[in-house]
Every structure is written in structure tokens, then in C-alpha cells.
Coordinates of C-alpha atoms in Angstrom, one line a residue:
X846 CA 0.0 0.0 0.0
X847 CA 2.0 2.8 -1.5
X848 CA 1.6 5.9 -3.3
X849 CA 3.1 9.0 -4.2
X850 CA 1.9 12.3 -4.1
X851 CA 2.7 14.7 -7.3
X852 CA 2.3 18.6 -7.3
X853 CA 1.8 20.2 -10.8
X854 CA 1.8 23.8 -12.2
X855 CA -1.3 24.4 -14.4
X856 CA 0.3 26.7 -17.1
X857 CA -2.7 27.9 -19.3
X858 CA -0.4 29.6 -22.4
X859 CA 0.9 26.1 -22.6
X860 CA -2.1 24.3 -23.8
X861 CA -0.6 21.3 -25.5
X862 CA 1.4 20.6 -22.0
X863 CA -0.5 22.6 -19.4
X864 CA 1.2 20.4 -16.7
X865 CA 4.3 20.6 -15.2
X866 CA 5.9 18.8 -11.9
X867 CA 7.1 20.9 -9.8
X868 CA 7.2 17.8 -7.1
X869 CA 7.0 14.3 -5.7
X870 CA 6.7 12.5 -2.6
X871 CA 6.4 9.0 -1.8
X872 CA 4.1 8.0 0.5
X873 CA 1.5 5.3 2.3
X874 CA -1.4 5.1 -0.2
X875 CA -3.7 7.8 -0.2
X876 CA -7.5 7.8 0.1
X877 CA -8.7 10.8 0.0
X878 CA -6.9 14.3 -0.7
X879 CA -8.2 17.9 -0.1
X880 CA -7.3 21.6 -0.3
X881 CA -8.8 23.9 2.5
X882 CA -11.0 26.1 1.2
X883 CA -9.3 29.4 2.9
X884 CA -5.5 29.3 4.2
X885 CA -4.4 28.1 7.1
X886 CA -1.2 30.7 9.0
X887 CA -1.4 32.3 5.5
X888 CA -0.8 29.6 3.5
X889 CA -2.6 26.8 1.4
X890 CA -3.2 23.9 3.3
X891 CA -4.1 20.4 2.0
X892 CA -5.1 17.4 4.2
X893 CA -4.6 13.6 2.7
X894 CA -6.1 10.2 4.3
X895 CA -3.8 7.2 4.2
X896 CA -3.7 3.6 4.2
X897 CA -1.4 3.7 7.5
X898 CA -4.5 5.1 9.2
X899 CA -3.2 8.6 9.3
X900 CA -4.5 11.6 8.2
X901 CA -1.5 14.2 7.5
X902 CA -1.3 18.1 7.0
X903 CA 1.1 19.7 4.5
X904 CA 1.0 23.7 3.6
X905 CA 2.2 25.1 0.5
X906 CA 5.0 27.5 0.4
X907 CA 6.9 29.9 -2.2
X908 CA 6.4 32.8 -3.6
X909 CA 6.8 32.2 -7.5
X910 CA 4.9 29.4 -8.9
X911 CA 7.6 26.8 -10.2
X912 CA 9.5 27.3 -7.1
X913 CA 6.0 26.0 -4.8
X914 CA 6.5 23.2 -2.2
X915 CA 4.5 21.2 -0.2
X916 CA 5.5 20.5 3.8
X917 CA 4.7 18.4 6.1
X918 CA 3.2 20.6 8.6
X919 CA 1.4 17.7 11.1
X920 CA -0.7 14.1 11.3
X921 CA -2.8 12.6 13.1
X922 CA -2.5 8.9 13.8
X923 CA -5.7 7.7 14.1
X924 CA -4.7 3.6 13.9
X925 CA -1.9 1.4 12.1
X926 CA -4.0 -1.3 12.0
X927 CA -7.1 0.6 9.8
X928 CA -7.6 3.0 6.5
X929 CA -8.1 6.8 7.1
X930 CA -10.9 6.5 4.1
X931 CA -12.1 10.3 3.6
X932 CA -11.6 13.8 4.8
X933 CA -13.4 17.0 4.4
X934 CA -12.7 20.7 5.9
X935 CA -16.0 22.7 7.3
X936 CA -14.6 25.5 5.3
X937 CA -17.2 24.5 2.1
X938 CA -18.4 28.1 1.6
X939 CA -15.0 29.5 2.1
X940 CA -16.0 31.3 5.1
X941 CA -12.9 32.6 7.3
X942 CA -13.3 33.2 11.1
X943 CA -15.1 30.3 12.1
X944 CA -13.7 27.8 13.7
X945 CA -11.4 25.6 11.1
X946 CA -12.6 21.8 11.8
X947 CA -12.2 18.4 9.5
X948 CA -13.7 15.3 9.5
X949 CA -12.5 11.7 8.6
X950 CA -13.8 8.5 8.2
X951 CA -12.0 5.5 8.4
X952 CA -12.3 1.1 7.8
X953 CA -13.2 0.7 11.1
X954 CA -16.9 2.6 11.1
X955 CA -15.1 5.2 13.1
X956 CA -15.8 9.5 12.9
X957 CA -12.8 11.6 13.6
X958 CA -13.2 15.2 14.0
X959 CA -10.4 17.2 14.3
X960 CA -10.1 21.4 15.2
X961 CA -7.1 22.8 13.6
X962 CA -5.5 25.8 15.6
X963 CA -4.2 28.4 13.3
X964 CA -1.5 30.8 15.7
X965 CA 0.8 27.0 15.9
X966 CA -0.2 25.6 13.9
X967 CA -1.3 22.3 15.0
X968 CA -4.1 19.6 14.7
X969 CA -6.4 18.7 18.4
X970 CA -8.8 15.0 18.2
X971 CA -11.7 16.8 19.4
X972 CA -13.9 13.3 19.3
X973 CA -14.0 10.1 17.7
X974 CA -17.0 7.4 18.1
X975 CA -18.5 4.7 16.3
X976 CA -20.4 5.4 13.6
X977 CA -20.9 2.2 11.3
X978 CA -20.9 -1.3 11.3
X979 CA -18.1 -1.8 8.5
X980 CA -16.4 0.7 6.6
X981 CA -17.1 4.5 7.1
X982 CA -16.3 5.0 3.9
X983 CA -17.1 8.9 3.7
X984 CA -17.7 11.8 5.8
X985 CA -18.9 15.5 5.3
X986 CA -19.9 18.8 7.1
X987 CA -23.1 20.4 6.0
X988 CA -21.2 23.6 5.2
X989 CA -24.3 26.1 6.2
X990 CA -24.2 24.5 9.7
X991 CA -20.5 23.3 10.7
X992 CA -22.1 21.5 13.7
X993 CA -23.9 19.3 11.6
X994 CA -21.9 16.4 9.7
X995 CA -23.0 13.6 7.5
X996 CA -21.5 9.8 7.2
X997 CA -22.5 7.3 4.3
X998 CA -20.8 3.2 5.0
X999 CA -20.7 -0.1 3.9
X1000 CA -23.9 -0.6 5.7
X1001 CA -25.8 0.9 3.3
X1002 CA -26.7 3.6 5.8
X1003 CA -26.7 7.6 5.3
X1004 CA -26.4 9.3 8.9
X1005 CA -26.4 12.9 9.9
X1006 CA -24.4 14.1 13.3
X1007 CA -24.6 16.8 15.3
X1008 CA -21.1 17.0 17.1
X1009 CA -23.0 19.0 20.2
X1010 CA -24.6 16.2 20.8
X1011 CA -23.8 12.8 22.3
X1012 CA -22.4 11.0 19.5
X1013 CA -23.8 7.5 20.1
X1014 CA -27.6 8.9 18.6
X1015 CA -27.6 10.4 14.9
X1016 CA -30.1 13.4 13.8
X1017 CA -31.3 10.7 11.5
X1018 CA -30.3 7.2 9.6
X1019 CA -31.5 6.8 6.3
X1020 CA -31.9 3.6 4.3
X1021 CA -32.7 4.9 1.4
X1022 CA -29.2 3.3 -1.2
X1023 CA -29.8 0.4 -1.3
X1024 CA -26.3 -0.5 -1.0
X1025 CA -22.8 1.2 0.7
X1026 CA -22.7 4.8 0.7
X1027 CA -19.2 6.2 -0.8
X1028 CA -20.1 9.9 -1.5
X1029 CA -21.5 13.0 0.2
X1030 CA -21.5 16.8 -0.6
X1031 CA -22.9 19.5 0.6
X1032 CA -24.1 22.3 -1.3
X1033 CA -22.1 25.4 -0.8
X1034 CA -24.0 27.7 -3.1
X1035 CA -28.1 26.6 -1.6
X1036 CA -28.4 25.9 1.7
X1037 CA -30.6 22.6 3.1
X1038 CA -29.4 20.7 -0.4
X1039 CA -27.1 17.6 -0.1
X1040 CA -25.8 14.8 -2.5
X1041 CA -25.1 11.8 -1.8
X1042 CA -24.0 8.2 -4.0
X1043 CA -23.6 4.3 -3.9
X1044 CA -22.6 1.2 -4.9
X1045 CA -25.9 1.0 -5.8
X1046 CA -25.2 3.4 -8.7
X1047 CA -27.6 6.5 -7.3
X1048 CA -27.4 10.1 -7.1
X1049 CA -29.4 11.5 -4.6
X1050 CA -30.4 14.8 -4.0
X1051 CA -31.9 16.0 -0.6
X1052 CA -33.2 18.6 1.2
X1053 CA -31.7 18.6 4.9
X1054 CA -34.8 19.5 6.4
X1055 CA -36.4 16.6 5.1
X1056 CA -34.4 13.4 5.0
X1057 CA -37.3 10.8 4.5
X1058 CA -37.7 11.3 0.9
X1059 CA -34.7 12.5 -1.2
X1060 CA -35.7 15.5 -3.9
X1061 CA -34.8 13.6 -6.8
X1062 CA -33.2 10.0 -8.0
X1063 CA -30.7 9.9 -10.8
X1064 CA -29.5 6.3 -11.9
X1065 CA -25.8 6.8 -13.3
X1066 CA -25.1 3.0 -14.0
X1067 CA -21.9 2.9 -12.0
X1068 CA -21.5 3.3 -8.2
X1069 CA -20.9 6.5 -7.2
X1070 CA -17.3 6.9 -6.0
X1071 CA -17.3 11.0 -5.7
X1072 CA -19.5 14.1 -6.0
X1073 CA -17.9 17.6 -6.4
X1074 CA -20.9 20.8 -7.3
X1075 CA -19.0 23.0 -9.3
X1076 CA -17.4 25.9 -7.8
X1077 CA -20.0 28.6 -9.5
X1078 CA -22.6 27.1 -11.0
X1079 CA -25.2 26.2 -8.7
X1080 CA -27.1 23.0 -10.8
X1081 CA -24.2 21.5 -11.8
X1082 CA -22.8 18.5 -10.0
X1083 CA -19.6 15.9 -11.1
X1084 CA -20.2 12.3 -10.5
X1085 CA -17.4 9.3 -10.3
X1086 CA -19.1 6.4 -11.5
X1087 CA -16.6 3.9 -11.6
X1088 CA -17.0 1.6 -14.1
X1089 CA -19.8 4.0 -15.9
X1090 CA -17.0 7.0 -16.3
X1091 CA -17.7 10.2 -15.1
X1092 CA -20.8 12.2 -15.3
X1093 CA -21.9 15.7 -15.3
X1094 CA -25.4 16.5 -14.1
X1095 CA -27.9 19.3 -14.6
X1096 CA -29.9 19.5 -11.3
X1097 CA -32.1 22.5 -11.7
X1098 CA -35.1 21.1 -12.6
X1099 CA -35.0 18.9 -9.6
X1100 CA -34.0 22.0 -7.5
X1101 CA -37.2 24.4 -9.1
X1102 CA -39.6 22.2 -11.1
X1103 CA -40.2 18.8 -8.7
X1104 CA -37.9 16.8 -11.5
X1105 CA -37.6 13.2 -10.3
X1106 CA -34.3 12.6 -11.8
X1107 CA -31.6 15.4 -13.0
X1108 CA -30.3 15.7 -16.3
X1109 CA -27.1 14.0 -17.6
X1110 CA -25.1 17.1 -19.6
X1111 CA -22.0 15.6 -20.2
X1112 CA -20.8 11.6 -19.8
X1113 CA -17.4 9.5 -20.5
X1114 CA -16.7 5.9 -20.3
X1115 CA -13.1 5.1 -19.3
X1116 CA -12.7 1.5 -21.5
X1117 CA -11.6 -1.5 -19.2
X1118 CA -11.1 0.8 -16.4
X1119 CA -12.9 2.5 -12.9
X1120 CA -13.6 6.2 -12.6
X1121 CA -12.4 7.0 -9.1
X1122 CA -12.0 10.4 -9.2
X1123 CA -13.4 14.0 -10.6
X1124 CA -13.2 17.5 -9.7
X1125 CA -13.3 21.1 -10.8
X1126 CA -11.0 23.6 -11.1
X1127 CA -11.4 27.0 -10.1
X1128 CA -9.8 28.4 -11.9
X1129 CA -11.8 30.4 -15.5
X1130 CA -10.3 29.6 -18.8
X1131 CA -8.8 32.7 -20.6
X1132 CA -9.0 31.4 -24.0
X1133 CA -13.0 31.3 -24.3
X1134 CA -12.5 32.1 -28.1
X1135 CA -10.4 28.8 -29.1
X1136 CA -12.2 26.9 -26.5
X1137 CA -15.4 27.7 -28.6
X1138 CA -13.6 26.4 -31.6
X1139 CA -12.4 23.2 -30.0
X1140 CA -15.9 22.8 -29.2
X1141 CA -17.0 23.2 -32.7
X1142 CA -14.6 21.0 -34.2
X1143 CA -15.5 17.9 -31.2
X1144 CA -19.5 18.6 -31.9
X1145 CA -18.6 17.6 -36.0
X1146 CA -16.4 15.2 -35.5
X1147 CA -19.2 13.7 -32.7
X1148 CA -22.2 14.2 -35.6
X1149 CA -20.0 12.5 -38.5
X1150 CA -20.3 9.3 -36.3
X1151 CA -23.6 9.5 -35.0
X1152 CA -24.3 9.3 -38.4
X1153 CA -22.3 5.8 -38.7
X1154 CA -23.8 4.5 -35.2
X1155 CA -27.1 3.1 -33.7
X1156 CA -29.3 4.7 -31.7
X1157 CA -27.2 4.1 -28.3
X1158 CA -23.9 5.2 -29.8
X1159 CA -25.8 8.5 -30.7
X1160 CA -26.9 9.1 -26.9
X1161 CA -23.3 8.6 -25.9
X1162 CA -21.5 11.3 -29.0
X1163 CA -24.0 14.0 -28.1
X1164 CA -22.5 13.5 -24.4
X1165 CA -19.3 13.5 -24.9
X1166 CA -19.1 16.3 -27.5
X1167 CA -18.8 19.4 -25.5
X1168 CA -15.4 17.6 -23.6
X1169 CA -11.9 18.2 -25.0
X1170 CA -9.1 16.5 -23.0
X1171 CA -6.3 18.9 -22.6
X1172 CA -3.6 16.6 -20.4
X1173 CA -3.3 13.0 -20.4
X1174 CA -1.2 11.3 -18.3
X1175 CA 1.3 8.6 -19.9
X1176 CA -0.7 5.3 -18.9
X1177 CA -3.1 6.1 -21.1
X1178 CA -4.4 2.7 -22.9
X1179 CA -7.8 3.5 -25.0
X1180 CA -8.2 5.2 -27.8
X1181 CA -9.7 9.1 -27.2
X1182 CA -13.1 9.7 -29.7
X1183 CA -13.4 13.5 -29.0
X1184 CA -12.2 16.0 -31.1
X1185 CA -10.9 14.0 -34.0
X1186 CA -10.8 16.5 -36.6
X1187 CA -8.5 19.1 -34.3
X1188 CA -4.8 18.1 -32.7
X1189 CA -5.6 15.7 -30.3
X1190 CA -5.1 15.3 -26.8
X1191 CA -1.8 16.9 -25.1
X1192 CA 1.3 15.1 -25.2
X1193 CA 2.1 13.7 -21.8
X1194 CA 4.7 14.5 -19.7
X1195 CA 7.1 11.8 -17.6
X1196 CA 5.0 10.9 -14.9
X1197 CA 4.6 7.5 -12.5
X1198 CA 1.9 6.8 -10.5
X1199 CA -1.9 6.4 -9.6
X1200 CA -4.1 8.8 -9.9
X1201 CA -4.9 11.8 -7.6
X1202 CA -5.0 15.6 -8.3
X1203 CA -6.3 18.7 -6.4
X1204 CA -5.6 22.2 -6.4
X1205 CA -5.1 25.0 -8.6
X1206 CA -3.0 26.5 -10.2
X1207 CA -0.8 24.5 -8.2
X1208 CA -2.1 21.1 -8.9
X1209 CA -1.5 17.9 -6.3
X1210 CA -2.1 14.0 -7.7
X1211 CA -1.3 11.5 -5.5
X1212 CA -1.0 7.7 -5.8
X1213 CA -4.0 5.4 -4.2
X1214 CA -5.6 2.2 -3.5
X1215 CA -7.9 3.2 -6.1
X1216 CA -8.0 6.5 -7.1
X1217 CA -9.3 9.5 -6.5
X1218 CA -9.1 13.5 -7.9
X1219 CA -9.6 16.4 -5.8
X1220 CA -9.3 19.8 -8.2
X1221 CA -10.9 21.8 -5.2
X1222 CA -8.4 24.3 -5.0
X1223 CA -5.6 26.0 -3.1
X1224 CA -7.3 29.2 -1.5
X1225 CA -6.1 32.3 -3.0
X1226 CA -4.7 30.9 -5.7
X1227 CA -6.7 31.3 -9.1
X1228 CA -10.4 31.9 -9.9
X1229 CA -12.2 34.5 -11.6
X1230 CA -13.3 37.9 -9.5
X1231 CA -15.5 38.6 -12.0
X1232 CA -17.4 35.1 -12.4
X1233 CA -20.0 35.4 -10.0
X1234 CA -23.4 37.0 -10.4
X1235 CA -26.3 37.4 -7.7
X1236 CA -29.7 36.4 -7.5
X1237 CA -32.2 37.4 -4.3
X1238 CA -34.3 34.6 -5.1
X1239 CA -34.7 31.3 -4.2
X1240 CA -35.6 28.1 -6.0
X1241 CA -38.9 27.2 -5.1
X1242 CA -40.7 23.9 -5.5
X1243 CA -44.6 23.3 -6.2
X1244 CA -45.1 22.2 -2.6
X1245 CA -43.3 25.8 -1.3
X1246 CA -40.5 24.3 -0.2
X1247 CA -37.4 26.5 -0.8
X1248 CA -33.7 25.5 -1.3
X1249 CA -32.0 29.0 -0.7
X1250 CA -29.1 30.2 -3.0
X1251 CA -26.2 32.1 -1.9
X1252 CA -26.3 34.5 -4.9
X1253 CA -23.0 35.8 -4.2
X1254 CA -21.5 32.9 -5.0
X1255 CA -22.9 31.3 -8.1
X1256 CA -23.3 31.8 -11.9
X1257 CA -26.9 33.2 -13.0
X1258 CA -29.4 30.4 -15.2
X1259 CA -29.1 32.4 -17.8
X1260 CA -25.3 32.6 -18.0
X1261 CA -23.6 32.2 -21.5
X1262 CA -21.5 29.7 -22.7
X1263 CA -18.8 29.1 -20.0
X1264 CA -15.7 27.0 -19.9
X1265 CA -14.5 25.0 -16.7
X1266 CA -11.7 22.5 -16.3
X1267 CA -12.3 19.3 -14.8
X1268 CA -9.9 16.9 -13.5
X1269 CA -10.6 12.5 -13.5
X1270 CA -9.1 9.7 -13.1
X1271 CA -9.2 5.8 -13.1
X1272 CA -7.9 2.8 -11.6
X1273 CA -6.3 -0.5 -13.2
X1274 CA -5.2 1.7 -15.9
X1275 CA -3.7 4.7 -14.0
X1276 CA -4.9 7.4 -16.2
X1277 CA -5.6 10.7 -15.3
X1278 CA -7.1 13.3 -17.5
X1279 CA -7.4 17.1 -17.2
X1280 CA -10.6 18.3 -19.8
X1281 CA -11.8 21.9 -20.8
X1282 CA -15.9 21.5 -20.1
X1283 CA -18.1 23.9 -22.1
X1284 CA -22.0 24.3 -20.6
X1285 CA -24.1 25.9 -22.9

């Protein structure tokens, strides 16, 4: 059980090699991998789960981009004997003052929440208890309410927490999946909406104040590994659907109009392989203009074989056409269908390694059991001041229940064309992939 974890410089005026490493480290497997959402002493901080039953603390310093390290700053053993499966910072909505907590899951069924003292700094175990019968295999704050944290595990259980409380009784226990439950988020752009996912290849959406009935119930065909919302746009929500590849969902309709299921925008099927991980990147692409024409060229070369294909290879084309990989790691093994008529994917650099990848423009991957990609972000360090747009009203359902939107945080329905850059990557072939993402 050992990985590696790599830190990249996203370079956008390089676009046939946008990534360069800056850095490796060998390590114990990783699980899970994370970017606080606001820095930590003044600097980018990133936590990472392991397979030693640790979860560690490295902050990233330097001035000037190529010259960017990562240091161990502190751990936390939690036990040598168990996986540290998951992690997630209560920092969601990128709030500073409050105080700076994370939460881990590990093999054992166990919780672990942590407080993280800035002025040292240094990590406190502020509890730890028993929260399922096998594998806890991820945990989550509910971002609007810190106190509150959720837990989805091999029990096929969904349970929420609040940490004031005794630990020994949840808020509530839902059996709703069917099977384990691998993947939670929190909305940080509407407050009282959460999504969960499971082996038993359903996305959930929920409103928190109702957990008896989920809002809507999207079958992606692949158990749900990770969900990421995307960083402005409030409906959108990544999927990591192991073997069905990775998905991009439209969830508005389930948010406003009483939709049952949401909308697939976007899909990919990794050939022979497991979609692990996916995740945005913060940061706004510059070149909107030759993305536009990337897009052009992939949605003719996608219509000149729906034309050759069956009805089912249409459904998949139209998917895939508004993707464009950028990067592609070296393990790549499969043979890329977008964009066909333009210059292909990137040439890759010299890499080794699983999969993992978070942050931006500093970029981390790091080698795991499976696989996983975290593109969440170092604070302060890219995005696009002039990408949000507000909204005073809510999205309101038939039945008057609201899911409130934090308008100064997300992208107006009626946005143009935008381009975002999402991260994925698989296991038994090792392949990770940056992609340019155009929503119409």
C-alpha cells in the first residue's frame, strides 16, 4: 500500500502541455486528498487520508509558482491497523473566522473530527466514536451548519451528526441506497441541499430538512465513488461512476420544477477501467475564443459518427461532444473519440503513478488504493473575480419548499456559454485526464 503524491503547475499559455511537476513524494497510499477552502497561518493547506490510518497536513509555500512546495506541517494517527478512508474541511463556503474543523472516516466505522489551531499551527482530536458497522467510507460537514456532519458506510446507511450532541444517537439514519454509501456533498451555493452516491449506482439529492424522501433519484449506472458541485454554478454536480465514467449532471429542474431525476449534460466511459475520481478547477479559462472552436470542431467530428452508429452510440457522442481532454497522463491505454478532426489530446509528460490531483494553479495528484481526484483548490490561488453573479431569489418547488441560494456565490441560469476544467481519473489503468468542459 504505497503511493506518491505529485504537485503540478497548471500553465494555461501552454495548452498542449498545461502540466508541469514541480514535485513528488512517496508515501502510504492515499485515500482521499483535499485543499482547504481558505489558508491556514497564511498559506494553502491540504489534508490527505492514508492507508497507514493517518491523516497528515502539508501547507504550501513559495512565492513564485515553479519554485512551490509542499511541507509536512502535522498528522494525526488515528490507527496502524485501519484506512483513514475520507476527509473534508467545514470550510465549504469558504467562510474565514469560524472555527477551522475536519472530518475523517475511516475502515473501522469510526468518525474523527479534528479542530485545527491556526496561531501554531497544530491539529487537536476533538472526538471520535462509532459510527458504522463496517467501513465509514465517507464523511462531510453540511457547510451552512459546521455542527452538523454527515457519514455514508458499507452498511448501506446515510447518517447525519450533530457533534454538540452525544455521539452515540444520529439526527437521523437513512436507508434509502440500497447498498454502501461512498459519496456526500454539501451544497455550498443553496443551503438545506445535499448529495449523496452508492454502490448502488444513485445520485441523490436531498433537502436537509427533510431526510425521508430524497428530492430527486438519478440512476448513473456505475457506483458513485465521488460528488464535487461545481465551484460557481449552482445545478451542476460531477459524478465518479466507476465503471460507468464520469458524469456531469444538470440538477435544476430537480432543484425548481419537482424533477424526479436530474439531467445528464456531459458523460465519458473510461474503457476497461474505474472512474475513481473528478473535480473542478477553479480556476476560468482565458482562452473562451479557441475553446469555442475546440468545441466546434469535437460537436462535427461527434455528428459524423452519430451518423455511422445506432441509436445508443448516438446518446453517448452527443455526451461527450462538448469535452476536450487537454492533459493525459502517460498510462493512457484507449483510444480518445473527442475532437478527432483538431490536434488531439496533449502530449504527456514523464509521470509515474496512480491517480490523484487537487488544487489550482498549483495542482496535487497522489498515488491510491484506487483513485481519487480532488481539483478543489488551493485558497487564494486562481479563480475569476468577475465570475459570480447574484440572484435574491430562491428556488422554489410546487409544494413551497425553498432551497435557498447564496447568490453571491454562483453563476446566474441564464449565463452564456462558460468553460471549466475538470480533473478525473481511473484505476487498473492509472490514467488521469485534465478536460476543458463547455456548458451551454
Amino acid at each position: 500500500r504505497t503511493g506518491r503524491l505529485y504537485l503540478y503547475h497548471y500553465n494555461e499559455d501552454q495548452p498542449y502541455i498545461p502540466l508541469t511537476e514541480i514535485q513528488r513524494i512517496d508515501t502510504a497510499a492515499i485515500l482521499d486528498i483535499k485543499w482547504c477552502h481558505v489558508p491556514v497561518a497564511e498559506h494553502p493547506m491540504v489534508g490527505i487520508a492514508n492507508s497507514t490510518g493517518a491523516v497528515e497536513f502539508c501547507r504550501l509555500t513559495g512565492s513564485e509558482k515553479k519554485s512551490c512546495m509542499l511541507e509536512p506541517c502535522f498528522r494525526v494517527d488515528l490507527s496502524a491497523q485501519h484506512l483513514a478512508l475520507s476527509l473534508d474541511w467545514s470550510t465549504g463556503r469558504e467562510q474565514c473566522g469560524c472555527p477551522l474543523r475536519v472530518i475523517s472516516s475511516d475502515s473501522e466505522g469510526k468518525l474523527n473530527l479534528f479542530s485545527v489551531d491556526e496561531s501554531a499551527p497544530s491539529v487537536h482530536v476533538l472526538n471520535q466514536w462509532e459510527a458504522h458497522k463496517f467501513e465509514a467510507w465517507i464523511a462531510a460537514f453540511n457547510y451552512w451548519d459546521t455542527n452538523i456532519v454527515y457519514s455514508g458506510g458499507d452498511d448501506s446507511l446515510l447518517k447525519g451528526w450533530d457533534t454538540r450532541c452525544s455521539p452515540e444517537t444520529p439526527v437521523f439514519t437513512s436507508r434509502r441506497h440500497s447498498m454502501g454509501v461512498c459519496s456526500i456533498q454539501c451544497s455550498p451555493h443553496r443551503e438545506n441541499l445535499l448529495a449523496t452516491g452508492s454502490y448502488d449506482e444513485h445520485v441523490l439529492l436531498w433537502d436537509t430538512r427533510n431526510m425521508k424522501q430524497p428530492l430527486a433519484d438519478t440512476h448513473v449506472e456505475g457506483g458513485v465513488w465521488r460528488l464535487k458541485w461545481h465551484p460557481t454554478c449552482d445545478f451542476v454536480l460531477l459524478a465518479a461512476c466507476m465503471q460507468s465514467g464520469f458524469k456531469i449532471l444538470d440538477c435544476r429542474g430537480s432543484m425548481a420544477e419537482n424533477m424526479e431525476e436530474c439531467i445528464i449534460l456531459s458523460s465519458y466511459v473510461l474503457h476497461n477501467s474505474l472512474a475513481y475520481g473528478a473535480d473542478w478547477s477553479r480556476l476560468c479559462p482565458r482562452d473562451t475564443l479557441t475553446a469555442t472552436q475546440d468545441s466546434a470542431a469535437a460537436c462535427q467530428s461527434s455528428e459524423e459518427l452519430v451518423g455511422r452508429s445506432e441509436e445508443g452510440d448516438e446518446r453517448l457522442n452527443l455526451q461527450v461532444q462538448n469535452l476536450k481532454i487537454i492533459y493525459e497522463s502517460p498510462t493512457a491505454t484507449f483510444d480518445v473519440i473527442l475532437d478527432e478532426e483538431s490536434e488531439g489530446p496533449a502530449l504527456p509528460l514523464k509521470a509515474e503513478g496512480g491517480p490523484k490531483l487537487s488544487g489550482d494553479p498549483d495542482l496535487v495528484r497522489g498515488s491510491d488504493l484506487k483513485g481519487s481526484s480532488d481539483l478543489a483548490g488551493g485558497p487564494d490561488r486562481g479563480g475569476d473575480p468577475e465570475s459570480a453573479s447574484g440572484s435574491d431569489s430562491g428556488a422554489k418547488r410546487p409544494n413551497g419548499v425553498g432551497l435557498d441560494r447564496s447568490g453571491d456565490s454562483t453563476r446566474s441560469l441564464d449565463s452564456p456559454k462558460e468553460m471549466s476544467i475538470v480533473a478525473t481519473c481511473s484505476f487498473y489503468d492509472n490514467i488521469l485526464h485534465v478536460w476543458k468542459w463547455e456548458m451551454s
